[in-house]
Short mmCIF file of C-alpha atoms and ligand atoms in Angstrom, two decimals:
data_model
loop_
_atom_site.label_atom_id
_atom_site.label_comp_id
_atom_site.label_asym_id
_atom_site.label_seq_id
_atom_site.Cartn_x
_atom_site.Cartn_y
_atom_site.Cartn_z
CA MET V 1 1.99 128.99 98.43
CA SER V 2 -0.61 131.27 97.02
CA SER V 3 0.06 134.97 97.18
CA PHE V 4 1.53 136.74 94.18
CA ASP V 5 4.67 137.75 96.05
CA GLU V 6 5.29 134.20 97.22
CA ILE V 7 4.86 132.86 93.69
CA ILE V 8 7.37 135.38 92.33
CA ALA V 9 9.82 134.82 95.19
CA ALA V 10 9.72 131.05 94.62
CA ASP V 11 10.40 131.61 90.90
CA GLN V 12 7.11 129.98 89.97
CA ARG V 13 4.78 130.97 87.13
CA VAL V 14 1.77 133.22 87.62
CA GLU V 15 -1.30 131.75 85.92
CA PRO V 16 -4.27 133.76 84.57
CA ARG V 17 -6.68 133.03 87.42
CA ASP V 18 -4.18 133.95 90.13
CA GLU V 19 -4.50 137.23 91.92
CA MET V 20 -1.96 139.72 90.64
CA PRO V 21 -1.26 143.41 91.15
CA GLU V 22 -3.07 145.63 88.67
CA GLY V 23 0.28 147.04 87.52
CA TYR V 24 1.55 143.55 86.71
CA ARG V 25 -1.59 142.71 84.76
CA LYS V 26 -1.41 145.94 82.79
CA THR V 27 2.30 145.50 82.07
CA MET V 28 1.74 141.94 80.86
CA VAL V 29 -1.16 142.92 78.59
CA ARG V 30 0.85 145.76 77.09
CA GLN V 31 4.05 143.75 76.65
CA ILE V 32 2.35 140.69 75.15
CA ALA V 33 0.15 142.82 72.87
CA GLN V 34 3.10 144.84 71.61
CA HIS V 35 5.07 141.67 71.07
CA ALA V 36 2.12 140.23 69.08
CA HIS V 37 1.81 143.43 67.02
CA SER V 38 5.55 143.23 66.22
CA GLU V 39 5.19 139.70 64.85
CA ILE V 40 2.25 140.77 62.67
CA ILE V 41 3.78 144.01 61.38
CA GLY V 42 7.06 142.11 60.99
CA MET V 43 5.54 140.15 58.11
CA GLN V 44 5.55 143.24 55.89
CA PRO V 45 9.22 144.04 55.24
CA GLU V 46 9.96 140.44 54.25
CA GLY V 47 6.57 139.75 52.69
CA TYR V 48 7.45 142.31 50.02
CA TRP V 49 10.14 139.91 48.73
CA ILE V 50 8.03 136.74 48.50
CA THR V 51 7.08 137.34 44.88
CA ARG V 52 10.55 138.69 44.10
CA ALA V 53 12.71 135.93 45.61
CA PRO V 54 15.07 134.52 42.97
CA SER V 55 13.97 130.86 42.94
CA LEU V 56 11.04 128.64 43.86
CA ARG V 57 13.12 127.26 46.74
CA ARG V 58 13.75 130.74 48.15
CA LYS V 59 10.11 131.74 47.69
CA ALA V 60 8.91 128.64 49.55
CA ILE V 61 11.35 129.29 52.41
CA LEU V 62 10.41 132.94 52.72
CA LEU V 63 6.71 132.16 52.56
CA ALA V 64 7.16 129.60 55.35
CA LYS V 65 9.07 132.10 57.45
CA VAL V 66 6.51 134.86 57.06
CA GLN V 67 3.76 132.33 57.83
CA ASP V 68 5.61 131.46 61.06
CA GLU V 69 5.60 135.13 62.07
CA ALA V 70 1.82 135.24 61.60
CA GLY V 71 1.66 132.17 63.85
CA HIS V 72 3.80 133.89 66.48
CA GLY V 73 1.40 136.81 66.47
CA LEU V 74 -1.53 134.46 67.00
CA TYR V 75 0.14 132.55 69.88
CA LEU V 76 0.80 135.87 71.56
CA TYR V 77 -2.65 137.39 71.07
CA ALA V 78 -4.03 134.18 72.61
CA ALA V 79 -1.68 134.57 75.59
CA ALA V 80 -2.88 138.17 76.05
CA GLU V 81 -6.51 137.04 75.89
CA THR V 82 -5.98 134.84 78.98
CA LEU V 83 -5.89 138.16 80.85
CA GLY V 84 -9.38 139.05 79.71
CA VAL V 85 -8.58 141.37 76.82
CA ASP V 86 -9.99 140.89 73.35
CA ARG V 87 -7.90 140.42 70.21
CA ALA V 88 -10.15 142.64 68.10
CA ASP V 89 -9.65 145.42 70.61
CA LEU V 90 -5.86 144.97 70.59
CA THR V 91 -5.86 145.10 66.78
CA GLU V 92 -7.88 148.30 66.98
CA ARG V 93 -5.28 149.76 69.35
CA LEU V 94 -2.51 148.87 66.90
CA ILE V 95 -4.11 150.38 63.83
CA THR V 96 -5.12 153.55 65.65
CA GLY V 97 -1.54 153.95 66.87
CA ARG V 98 -2.38 153.59 70.57
CA GLN V 99 -0.12 150.56 71.00
CA LYS V 100 3.36 150.23 69.60
CA TYR V 101 5.40 147.53 67.92
CA SER V 102 9.13 146.96 67.54
CA SER V 103 10.96 149.88 65.93
CA ILE V 104 12.94 147.53 63.66
CA PHE V 105 10.05 146.94 61.28
CA ASN V 106 9.91 150.61 60.32
CA TYR V 107 12.98 150.26 58.13
CA PRO V 108 12.67 149.41 54.42
CA THR V 109 13.90 146.22 52.72
CA LEU V 110 15.71 147.72 49.75
CA GLY V 111 17.26 144.57 48.29
CA TYR V 112 16.94 140.82 48.40
CA ALA V 113 20.03 140.55 50.63
CA ASP V 114 17.90 142.32 53.27
CA VAL V 115 15.91 139.09 53.60
CA GLY V 116 19.08 137.26 54.61
CA VAL V 117 20.25 140.00 56.93
CA ILE V 118 16.87 140.18 58.65
CA GLY V 119 16.95 136.42 59.28
CA TRP V 120 20.50 136.60 60.59
CA LEU V 121 20.46 139.86 62.61
CA VAL V 122 16.82 140.69 63.35
CA ASP V 123 15.72 137.15 64.13
CA GLY V 124 19.08 136.68 65.88
CA ALA V 125 18.37 139.64 68.15
CA ALA V 126 14.81 138.40 68.67
CA ILE V 127 16.22 135.04 69.79
CA CYS V 128 18.51 136.79 72.33
CA ASN V 129 15.48 138.65 73.66
CA GLN V 130 13.08 135.73 73.62
CA VAL V 131 15.12 132.88 75.08
CA PRO V 132 15.10 134.38 78.60
CA LEU V 133 11.38 135.19 78.18
CA CYS V 134 10.75 131.42 78.14
CA ARG V 135 11.25 131.77 81.92
CA SER V 136 9.14 134.90 82.22
CA SER V 137 6.90 134.87 85.30
CA PHE V 138 3.58 134.89 83.42
CA GLY V 139 2.81 131.28 82.45
CA PRO V 140 0.93 131.75 79.14
CA TYR V 141 3.59 134.20 77.88
CA ALA V 142 6.45 131.90 78.86
CA ARG V 143 4.76 128.95 77.15
CA ALA V 144 4.13 130.93 73.96
CA MET V 145 7.81 131.91 74.00
CA ILE V 146 8.90 128.27 74.17
CA ARG V 147 6.94 127.48 71.00
CA ILE V 148 8.24 130.60 69.28
CA CYS V 149 11.89 130.02 70.17
CA LYS V 150 11.74 126.51 68.71
CA GLU V 151 10.69 128.04 65.39
CA GLU V 152 13.16 130.94 65.35
CA SER V 153 16.18 128.72 64.73
CA PHE V 154 14.95 128.02 61.19
CA HIS V 155 14.51 131.76 60.64
CA GLN V 156 18.05 132.62 61.59
CA ARG V 157 19.67 129.73 59.76
CA GLN V 158 17.83 130.33 56.48
CA GLY V 159 19.00 133.94 56.63
CA TYR V 160 22.61 133.05 57.29
CA GLU V 161 22.60 130.36 54.62
CA LEU V 162 21.13 132.81 52.10
CA LEU V 163 23.93 135.27 52.91
CA MET V 164 26.63 132.59 52.66
CA THR V 165 25.29 131.75 49.21
CA MET V 166 25.38 135.37 48.08
CA MET V 167 28.88 135.81 49.49
CA ARG V 168 30.04 132.95 47.26
CA GLY V 169 28.55 134.78 44.25
CA THR V 170 29.62 137.88 42.33
CA ASP V 171 31.18 141.10 43.61
CA ALA V 172 27.82 142.80 43.09
CA GLN V 173 26.14 140.21 45.31
CA ARG V 174 28.78 140.64 48.02
CA GLU V 175 28.25 144.40 47.86
CA MET V 176 24.50 143.91 48.29
CA VAL V 177 25.12 141.86 51.43
CA GLN V 178 27.52 144.42 52.89
CA ASP V 179 25.10 147.25 52.09
CA ALA V 180 22.26 145.44 53.85
CA VAL V 181 24.48 144.75 56.89
CA ASP V 182 25.45 148.44 56.99
CA ARG V 183 21.78 149.47 57.08
CA TRP V 184 20.47 146.84 59.54
CA TRP V 185 23.27 146.64 62.11
CA TRP V 186 22.42 149.69 64.21
CA PRO V 187 18.63 149.24 64.09
CA SER V 188 19.21 145.63 65.23
CA LEU V 189 21.14 146.86 68.29
CA MET V 190 18.25 149.22 69.05
CA MET V 191 15.85 146.26 69.22
CA PHE V 192 16.98 145.71 72.81
CA GLY V 193 15.53 149.07 73.79
CA PRO V 194 17.08 152.19 75.32
CA PRO V 195 20.21 151.96 77.50
CA ASP V 196 19.58 150.80 81.07
CA ALA V 197 20.10 154.30 82.46
CA ASN V 198 17.15 155.46 80.35
CA SER V 199 14.87 152.47 80.81
CA PRO V 200 12.65 153.38 83.75
CA ASN V 201 10.49 150.23 83.61
CA THR V 202 13.33 147.72 83.67
CA ALA V 203 13.72 147.58 87.47
CA GLN V 204 10.04 146.79 88.05
CA SER V 205 9.97 144.23 85.24
CA MET V 206 13.05 142.52 86.69
CA ALA V 207 11.53 142.53 90.19
CA TRP V 208 8.39 140.88 88.79
CA LYS V 209 10.65 138.47 86.85
CA ILE V 210 8.96 139.38 83.59
CA LYS V 211 12.42 140.31 82.32
CA ARG V 212 15.48 138.31 83.31
CA HIS V 213 18.24 140.54 81.88
CA THR V 214 18.58 144.27 81.28
CA ASN V 215 18.57 145.81 77.80
CA ASP V 216 22.32 146.44 77.90
CA GLU V 217 23.10 142.89 79.05
CA LEU V 218 21.11 141.44 76.15
CA ARG V 219 22.66 143.87 73.66
CA GLN V 220 26.16 142.86 74.79
CA LYS V 221 25.27 139.19 74.48
CA PHE V 222 23.99 139.77 70.93
CA VAL V 223 27.15 141.61 69.90
CA ASP V 224 29.37 138.89 71.39
CA MET V 225 27.48 136.19 69.51
CA THR V 226 27.28 138.06 66.21
CA VAL V 227 30.82 139.34 65.68
CA PRO V 228 32.36 135.88 65.03
CA GLN V 229 29.45 135.07 62.70
CA ALA V 230 30.16 138.25 60.72
CA GLU V 231 33.84 137.29 60.46
CA LYS V 232 32.98 133.84 59.10
CA LEU V 233 30.58 135.39 56.64
CA GLY V 234 33.20 137.87 55.47
CA VAL V 235 31.27 141.09 56.13
CA THR V 236 32.28 144.14 58.15
CA LEU V 237 30.02 145.40 60.91
CA PRO V 238 29.76 149.19 60.47
CA ASP V 239 31.21 150.23 63.83
CA PRO V 240 34.79 151.57 64.05
CA GLU V 241 34.74 151.16 67.84
CA LEU V 242 33.98 147.46 67.68
CA ARG V 243 36.86 145.45 69.16
CA TRP V 244 37.53 142.60 71.58
CA ASN V 245 38.23 143.72 75.12
CA PRO V 246 40.22 140.97 76.85
CA GLU V 247 39.81 142.54 80.29
CA ARG V 248 36.03 142.54 80.10
CA GLY V 249 35.88 139.34 78.11
CA HIS V 250 33.41 141.05 75.78
CA TYR V 251 33.41 143.10 72.60
CA ASP V 252 33.39 146.87 73.07
CA PHE V 253 31.10 148.63 70.65
CA GLY V 254 29.87 152.12 69.76
CA GLU V 255 26.78 153.90 71.00
CA PRO V 256 23.67 153.52 68.83
CA ASP V 257 21.92 156.76 67.84
CA TRP V 258 19.34 156.89 70.62
CA ASP V 259 17.67 159.96 69.11
CA GLU V 260 16.96 157.91 66.04
CA LEU V 261 15.38 155.19 68.19
CA LYS V 262 13.19 157.80 69.87
CA ARG V 263 12.12 159.24 66.53
CA VAL V 264 11.28 155.84 65.06
CA ILE V 265 9.35 154.73 68.16
CA SER V 266 7.36 157.94 68.23
CA GLY V 267 6.21 157.38 64.64
CA ASP V 268 8.80 159.18 62.59
CA GLY V 269 10.78 156.31 61.08
CA PRO V 270 11.22 155.69 57.36
CA CYS V 271 8.21 153.34 57.05
CA ASN V 272 5.95 153.88 60.10
CA ALA V 273 3.05 155.40 58.16
CA GLU V 274 3.29 152.81 55.40
CA ARG V 275 3.32 149.85 57.84
CA LEU V 276 0.31 151.05 59.80
CA GLU V 277 -1.62 151.97 56.68
CA ARG V 278 -0.96 148.54 55.18
CA ARG V 279 -2.10 146.83 58.38
CA ARG V 280 -5.23 148.96 58.56
CA ARG V 281 -6.08 148.27 54.94
CA ALA V 282 -5.55 144.51 55.36
CA HIS V 283 -7.87 144.57 58.36
CA GLU V 284 -10.57 146.52 56.54
CA ASP V 285 -10.24 144.60 53.28
CA GLY V 286 -10.59 141.38 55.26
CA ALA V 287 -13.82 142.45 56.97
CA TRP V 288 -16.04 140.74 54.37
CA VAL V 289 -14.21 137.44 54.89
CA ARG V 290 -14.78 137.55 58.64
CA GLU V 291 -18.46 138.41 58.09
CA ALA V 292 -18.97 135.77 55.42
CA ALA V 293 -17.39 133.06 57.60
CA LEU V 294 -19.70 133.99 60.47
CA ALA V 295 -22.76 134.00 58.20
CA HIS V 296 -21.74 130.59 56.87
CA ALA V 297 -21.31 129.21 60.41
CA ARG V 298 -24.71 130.57 61.46
CA LYS V 299 -26.41 129.09 58.42
CA HIS V 300 -24.95 125.65 59.17
CA ALA V 301 -25.91 125.90 62.83
CA ARG V 302 -29.50 126.64 61.74
CA GLU V 303 -29.52 123.71 59.30
CA LYS V 304 -28.20 121.37 61.99
CA GLU V 305 -30.83 122.65 64.40
CA ALA V 306 -33.58 122.13 61.84
CA ALA V 307 -32.40 118.57 61.10
CA ARG V 308 -32.78 117.54 64.75
CA MET P 1 -31.21 109.80 80.91
CA SER P 2 -27.57 109.12 81.81
CA TRP P 3 -25.03 111.70 82.92
CA PRO P 4 -22.96 113.30 80.14
CA LEU P 5 -19.28 112.58 79.65
CA TYR P 6 -16.67 115.19 80.57
CA GLU P 7 -13.02 115.31 79.47
CA VAL P 8 -10.59 116.23 82.24
CA PHE P 9 -7.45 118.38 81.84
CA VAL P 10 -5.00 118.84 84.71
CA ARG P 11 -2.22 121.38 85.14
CA GLY P 12 0.49 119.34 86.88
CA LYS P 13 2.23 122.39 88.25
CA ARG P 14 2.43 126.10 87.67
CA GLY P 15 4.00 126.97 84.35
CA LEU P 16 2.83 123.82 82.56
CA ASN P 17 -0.08 123.48 80.16
CA HIS P 18 -3.23 121.65 81.20
CA VAL P 19 -2.90 118.09 79.89
CA HIS P 20 -5.69 115.65 79.10
CA VAL P 21 -5.76 112.91 81.73
CA GLY P 22 -9.05 111.10 81.03
CA SER P 23 -12.79 111.50 81.35
CA LEU P 24 -15.68 110.93 83.71
CA HIS P 25 -19.47 111.12 83.91
CA ALA P 26 -21.18 113.83 85.95
CA PRO P 27 -24.60 115.51 86.04
CA ASP P 28 -23.13 118.99 85.53
CA ALA P 29 -19.83 120.83 85.11
CA GLU P 30 -19.50 121.83 88.75
CA THR P 31 -19.89 118.24 89.91
CA ALA P 32 -17.54 117.09 87.15
CA LEU P 33 -14.88 119.41 88.54
CA HIS P 34 -15.24 118.01 92.05
CA ASN P 35 -15.31 114.45 90.84
CA ALA P 36 -12.26 115.07 88.68
CA ARG P 37 -10.41 116.32 91.74
CA ASP P 38 -11.32 113.15 93.63
CA LEU P 39 -10.63 110.83 90.73
CA TYR P 40 -7.53 112.29 89.06
CA THR P 41 -5.67 114.34 91.68
CA ARG P 42 -5.77 112.27 94.87
CA ARG P 43 -1.96 112.51 95.19
CA ASN P 44 -1.26 116.17 94.47
CA GLU P 45 -1.13 115.57 90.74
CA GLY P 46 -2.39 119.00 89.93
CA VAL P 47 -2.81 122.68 90.76
CA SER P 48 -5.67 123.37 88.35
CA ILE P 49 -8.35 121.37 86.54
CA TRP P 50 -10.45 122.06 83.44
CA VAL P 51 -13.47 119.98 82.51
CA VAL P 52 -15.27 120.20 79.19
CA ARG P 53 -18.25 118.27 77.85
CA SER P 54 -16.93 115.54 75.53
CA ALA P 55 -19.76 116.38 73.13
CA ASP P 56 -18.36 119.91 72.81
CA ILE P 57 -15.04 118.68 71.49
CA THR P 58 -14.57 118.69 67.73
CA ALA P 59 -11.79 116.27 66.83
CA SER P 60 -9.94 115.43 63.64
CA SER P 61 -10.82 112.00 62.36
CA PRO P 62 -8.26 109.16 62.43
CA ASP P 63 -9.34 108.05 58.90
CA GLU P 64 -8.40 111.41 57.50
CA LYS P 65 -5.14 111.63 59.40
CA ASP P 66 -2.92 111.31 56.34
CA ALA P 67 -4.78 113.76 54.15
CA PHE P 68 -5.27 116.15 57.05
CA PHE P 69 -1.62 116.44 58.01
CA ASP P 70 -0.17 115.89 54.54
CA PRO P 71 0.35 119.57 53.69
CA SER P 72 3.19 119.89 56.19
CA ALA P 73 4.89 116.64 55.20
CA ASP P 74 6.79 117.95 52.20
CA LYS P 75 8.00 121.20 53.74
CA VAL P 76 11.39 120.10 55.00
CA TYR P 77 12.61 123.68 54.74
CA ARG P 78 10.59 124.54 57.86
CA HIS P 79 13.21 122.70 59.91
CA PRO P 80 16.49 124.30 60.96
CA THR P 81 18.44 121.17 59.98
CA PHE P 82 17.52 121.81 56.32
CA TYR P 83 20.20 124.53 56.22
CA SER P 84 23.83 123.50 56.27
CA ILE P 85 26.01 125.93 58.13
CA PRO P 86 29.71 125.17 58.72
CA ASP P 87 30.51 123.88 62.22
CA ASP P 88 32.95 126.70 62.87
CA VAL P 89 30.18 129.34 62.78
CA PRO P 90 29.30 129.72 66.48
CA HIS P 91 25.88 130.19 68.17
CA ILE P 92 23.65 129.49 65.21
FE1 LIG U 401 8.67 135.68 65.29
FE1 LIG U 402 11.30 134.99 63.36
#
């Protein structure tokens, strides 16, 4: 067993030093980098609420969650670097707009209930996407996904618990929750990407076993899992076509606005410019820290050398 | 002058991380790799080996273990079990 095709056929993992087709390598670099960028940009919508969360307990939880997302970004950049790319270069590609990140993070967090809805729906959709990626054919990516999936459960549960608490509160709080659900439901469905008929790369990614399920399969799975959770929570999902289909054994649901997805991906969402600008500024404002740390390390290396 | 010490990490099979299995002495990294193969993978225990000079490893100190790992000890809210969700809410 050695050739790439044999490894894939035997459902084994490809490791960084193995020979692999150039297309596979490029796809992996792009997918892992964009996944990493999404984790990093994904800190912003929720990060806004850290100082505004209503109690010390909620601040600590949200801080821990956002910190986890930073960690996810770092695991993933490290996985990409096993393919010979450089994190600084990937960051450059992100802030110059040459590489993308998940469309979901280009929507604003208008109220505190958004924090709960993001944990429930956005992290919930991310879990649906990421669980099968734990068996993705590229070893370092699959291993990063295993670590990440272990941490996502906290993210989703803190969100749902936050929403349950608000739903037990006042009418105004219940309205905030419903309003946040109304705004995040459709963008969450779009997280799985365009419909299969319009997803030209899916077939190749499935053949290479990078992906294990199509976009539409994952979207259906997410809907089926989420509807009963919404019922228990007491919120309405904003889709008049949503209903159980006993023949299919699945929920039927309406078509997301694919033109909106296209617009948001191509840079024209409500917060694209703001997210990128914030990331660019954080990178530039942090330059002196990176330089100072290097200068400090060099100075100590010299002192150690001199002491020998 | 004696040969330096190398730490040996073996990937048991594809898809798994390299795991530390032990150490050995060798005059250089190339020889360490060959010796590690002979010493630690005589029965197909691995598909890949890393060796690294023991002197190049920076390790946390056992004396400082408590202080070092303390910051994560009081953050119970990082665990999913911290949040109580009724049993009749599925898939969460
Ligand atoms: Fe994450
Ligand atoms: Fe998350």
